[in-house]
């Protein structure tokens, strides 16, 4: 089984993923954000796409590697996989969803939601300064 947890930054995807992992046998968490960090570390520029971007999700290779990473994760670990990730672009979501459903037709999709103020409070409690450069990047994507 593959469980895709989508939702805003700070909505609780990682927390829900950990709770699910505790409750479900043979379950592991795959974090696609690590794929994006890896791409940036090996020098794949974010402007690799047609226009300038500040989001690694705009890199087509990230979306393909996310799907292939889940496939490999399941094959090597022989476990169910929980994938917590904020994917706001509907085209990117559909691309990843269709890739994951080819791996497991019984893909489970969940979108976690909370009030905007609740999310901001959660982010602040995790040390995210919404006035900083990174915080402004996140704030622009919250709604």
Coordinates of C-alpha atoms in Angstrom, one line a residue:
X1 CA 0.0 0.0 0.0
X2 CA 1.1 3.6 -0.7
X3 CA -0.4 6.4 1.3
X4 CA 0.1 9.9 -0.1
X5 CA -0.5 12.7 2.5
X6 CA -0.9 16.0 0.8
X7 CA -1.7 19.4 2.5
X8 CA -0.2 22.7 3.4
X9 CA 3.1 23.3 5.1
X10 CA 2.5 23.0 8.8
X11 CA -0.8 21.1 8.6
X12 CA 0.6 18.0 10.3
X13 CA 1.6 15.6 7.4
X14 CA 4.8 14.4 9.1
X15 CA 3.0 13.9 12.4
X16 CA 0.2 11.9 10.8
X17 CA 2.8 9.9 8.8
X18 CA 4.6 8.9 12.0
X19 CA 1.4 7.9 13.7
X20 CA 0.4 5.8 10.7
X21 CA 3.8 4.2 10.7
X22 CA 3.3 3.2 14.3
X23 CA -0.1 1.7 13.6
X24 CA 0.6 -0.1 10.3
X25 CA 2.8 -3.1 10.1
X26 CA 5.7 -3.1 7.7
X27 CA 5.4 0.6 6.9
X28 CA 8.1 3.2 6.1
X29 CA 8.1 6.9 5.3
X30 CA 9.5 8.2 2.1
X31 CA 10.2 12.0 2.1
X32 CA 10.2 13.5 -1.5
X33 CA 11.7 16.7 -0.1
X34 CA 15.0 14.8 0.3
X35 CA 14.9 14.1 -3.4
X36 CA 14.7 17.9 -4.1
X37 CA 17.5 18.6 -1.7
X38 CA 19.6 16.0 -3.4
X39 CA 19.0 17.5 -6.8
X40 CA 20.0 21.0 -5.5
X41 CA 23.1 19.6 -3.9
X42 CA 24.3 17.8 -7.0
X43 CA 24.0 21.1 -8.9
X44 CA 20.7 20.8 -10.7
X45 CA 19.8 24.5 -11.0
X46 CA 16.2 25.5 -10.2
X47 CA 16.1 27.4 -13.4
X48 CA 16.5 24.1 -15.3
X49 CA 12.8 24.5 -16.3
X50 CA 11.6 27.0 -18.9
X51 CA 11.4 29.9 -16.5
X52 CA 13.1 30.9 -13.3
X53 CA 11.8 29.1 -10.3
X54 CA 12.5 28.8 -6.6
X55 CA 10.7 25.5 -6.2
X56 CA 12.3 22.1 -6.9
X57 CA 8.9 20.7 -7.7
X58 CA 9.1 22.6 -11.0
X59 CA 12.0 20.3 -12.0
X60 CA 10.6 17.4 -14.1
X61 CA 13.3 15.1 -12.8
X62 CA 12.1 15.7 -9.2
X63 CA 8.7 14.4 -10.0
X64 CA 10.0 11.4 -11.9
X65 CA 12.6 10.6 -9.1
X66 CA 9.9 10.9 -6.5
X67 CA 7.8 8.2 -8.2
X68 CA 10.9 6.0 -8.8
X69 CA 12.1 6.6 -5.2
X70 CA 8.8 5.3 -3.9
X71 CA 9.1 2.3 -6.3
X72 CA 12.6 1.5 -5.1
X73 CA 11.7 2.1 -1.4
X74 CA 8.9 -0.5 -1.7
X75 CA 11.0 -3.0 -3.6
X76 CA 14.1 -2.8 -1.3
X77 CA 12.4 -2.5 2.0
X78 CA 9.4 -4.6 1.0
X79 CA 7.1 -2.3 3.0
X80 CA 4.1 -0.1 2.7
X81 CA 5.1 3.5 2.0
X82 CA 3.7 6.7 3.4
X83 CA 4.6 9.8 1.3
X84 CA 4.0 13.2 3.1
X85 CA 4.4 16.1 0.7
X86 CA 2.9 19.5 -0.1
X87 CA 2.0 19.3 -3.7
X88 CA 0.0 22.4 -4.7
X89 CA 0.3 22.3 -8.4
X90 CA -2.6 20.1 -9.7
X91 CA -0.6 19.0 -12.8
X92 CA 2.3 17.9 -10.6
X93 CA 0.0 16.2 -8.2
X94 CA -1.7 14.3 -11.1
X95 CA 1.7 13.3 -12.6
X96 CA 2.9 11.9 -9.2
X97 CA -0.5 10.3 -8.5
X98 CA -0.6 8.5 -11.8
X99 CA 3.0 7.3 -11.4
X100 CA 2.2 6.0 -7.9
X101 CA -1.0 4.3 -9.0
X102 CA 1.1 2.3 -11.5
X103 CA 3.2 1.0 -8.6
X104 CA 0.1 0.2 -6.5
X105 CA -3.4 0.6 -7.9
X106 CA -4.7 0.7 -4.3
X107 CA -3.0 4.1 -3.7
X108 CA -4.6 5.9 -0.8
X109 CA -4.8 9.7 -1.1
X110 CA -5.4 12.1 1.8
X111 CA -5.4 15.9 1.9
X112 CA -4.9 17.3 5.4
X113 CA -6.6 20.6 6.1
X114 CA -6.6 23.2 8.9
X115 CA -7.5 26.8 9.4
X116 CA -4.8 29.2 8.1
X117 CA -4.2 30.7 11.5
X118 CA -3.8 27.2 13.0
X119 CA -1.2 26.4 10.3
X120 CA 0.7 29.7 11.0
X121 CA 0.6 28.9 14.8
X122 CA 2.0 25.4 14.1
X123 CA 4.8 26.7 11.9
X124 CA 5.7 29.4 14.5
X125 CA 5.9 26.7 17.2
X126 CA 8.2 24.7 15.0
X127 CA 10.6 27.7 14.7
X128 CA 9.6 28.9 11.3
X129 CA 9.9 32.7 11.2
X130 CA 7.2 33.7 8.6
X131 CA 8.9 37.1 8.2
X132 CA 12.2 35.5 7.1
X133 CA 13.0 34.8 3.4
X134 CA 12.2 31.2 3.8
X135 CA 9.2 32.0 5.9
X136 CA 7.9 34.4 3.2
X137 CA 8.4 31.6 0.6
X138 CA 6.2 29.3 2.7
X139 CA 3.7 32.0 3.5
X140 CA 3.1 32.7 -0.2
X141 CA 2.1 29.0 -0.6
X142 CA 0.0 28.5 2.5
X143 CA -3.5 29.4 1.1

